[in-house]
Amino acid sequence: MATQGTVRVLLQIVASVCLLTLFTLATYPARHADAVSQETSALQNAAVPVSLSQPSSAYGSDVHVAIHTDAVSTTPQGDSNISRLVETRLHAIMDPWDRSYPRLVCPPSNLDRYAYLKRSTEQLPRPAYFFALDLHQCVDLLPRLIGSVVEAMRFLGPHNCVLSIVEGRSRDGTFELLDALRPSMRRLGISYHLASSSIDPTAEGTDRIASLAELRNLAVRDLVLRPEHYDPNTTVIFSNDVALCTEDLLELIHQRTLQGADQTCAMDWTYVGDNPTFYDVWIARGMTGDSFFEIPASGSWDRAWDLFWNDQKAKARWASWKPFQVFACWNGVTAITAKPFMEGAIAFRARKEGECFQGEPSLFAKDLWLCGHGKIAVVPSVNVGYSDDATVRIKALKGYTSSHVARESDGTPIDWATLPPEKVKCMPNYEQQSFVPWDEGLAS
């Protein structure tokens, strides 16, 4: 027979288990509400392709309560796992050789190729590289994404770089990890702007594109408000929540410089089956004005394999890994001239009255052309995905950037067209597709 002491111990254990169960049930909805909201939103918006130019996660809620530079954590209090999570991932971010955290493994880059991008303080007294990101609920991706950004900034010179991140509503430790970066950035001498936003593109009654545009504008806010603090030839490197290597970032900057481009973009991919599919098809438009692959009114992506089916010039250069001109792109990560931002000539926006319903990067491209910055190109040697696993797969198939540029012989110059296509495909949804004047709605 059990003694009274033993019975008391058993009762205490049972009581503790019951309390733990009640706590878990009580906090579960709060911890998972964002994930459910995102899945519901994806289903509701299924008729319109959700572009990966719109960061693959949702952000925060009122467009008028936009930014909090002294933000506090929204992670449930008392979660000791967050502290451990931050510690391990922070170390991985700051150490490119850290293998304690599973992530995309990047090869050594051909840094000689990019050495000219570095400048001394005397040559470049003001920053010339502005890294901008909008991030939400992606803590597991940060060791690779931010790790590659930090490595790129170290190479380019910390005094040459600014890192600007807008985070919103994350409950997985994303904000805590980004906030924990501050001391490391300070020690490196990198100017680091971290803000938290409550803008929620998925909120009921919200203009999704206007909200996404506002988030992007917040990320480049310092550049716009204080242009005198930046080099006149500054490049904005804007990345979505993708897994990439340092060489991917450097190659986009290099090609923008080498080609004299106003914007250079990667190629982003998703896996809806065994084979990869180019994902930013709702945003990207070629110099024919058409989408990168044909989507019939049924919404079928069966022809996704046939990229640039009606643009042989682009198809040939894409197949040989050479940069080619397009009307519009974003494709997960992009390098853009900062001049129109600094001059106050351009900002991310929603459509105007009379314009086709389209994503803010498409509208941004229209405005670039209107401002005389129509040298927009895709760099097919840079291929990225929206998770470590996806990028591992796509690089295994397409190759790392360094494997392509090693075979480059002539610099692959682009023969730039000075005029945009007369008409560009408007695709508010699959059923409604038409070609409209490229400058529709922009008449003064």
JSON list of C-alpha atoms in Angstrom, two decimals, residues 269-278 304-305 393-394 397:
[
{"chain": "A", "resi": 269, "resn": "TRP", "atom": "CA", "xyz": [11.10, 29.96, -57.47]},
{"chain": "A", "resi": 270, "resn": "THR", "atom": "CA", "xyz": [8.50, 27.87, -55.70]},
{"chain": "A", "resi": 271, "resn": "TYR", "atom": "CA", "xyz": [7.84, 24.15, -55.61]},
{"chain": "A", "resi": 272, "resn": "VAL", "atom": "CA", "xyz": [4.21, 23.21, -56.19]},
{"chain": "A", "resi": 273, "resn": "GLY", "atom": "CA", "xyz": [5.33, 19.71, -57.15]},
{"chain": "A", "resi": 274, "resn": "ASP", "atom": "CA", "xyz": [8.60, 18.01, -57.95]},
{"chain": "A", "resi": 275, "resn": "ASN", "atom": "CA", "xyz": [9.68, 20.71, -60.38]},
{"chain": "A", "resi": 276, "resn": "PRO", "atom": "CA", "xyz": [10.34, 24.39, -59.63]},
{"chain": "A", "resi": 277, "resn": "THR", "atom": "CA", "xyz": [8.07, 27.14, -60.91]},
{"chain": "A", "resi": 278, "resn": "PHE", "atom": "CA", "xyz": [8.99, 30.79, -61.41]},
{"chain": "A", "resi": 304, "resn": "ALA", "atom": "CA", "xyz": [5.05, 27.41, -66.29]},
{"chain": "A", "resi": 305, "resn": "TRP", "atom": "CA", "xyz": [7.96, 25.41, -67.68]},
{"chain": "A", "resi": 393, "resn": "ARG", "atom": "CA", "xyz": [16.80, 22.53, -54.13]},
{"chain": "A", "resi": 394, "resn": "ILE", "atom": "CA", "xyz": [16.82, 25.34, -56.68]},
{"chain": "A", "resi": 397, "resn": "LEU", "atom": "CA", "xyz": [19.18, 22.34, -60.02]}
]
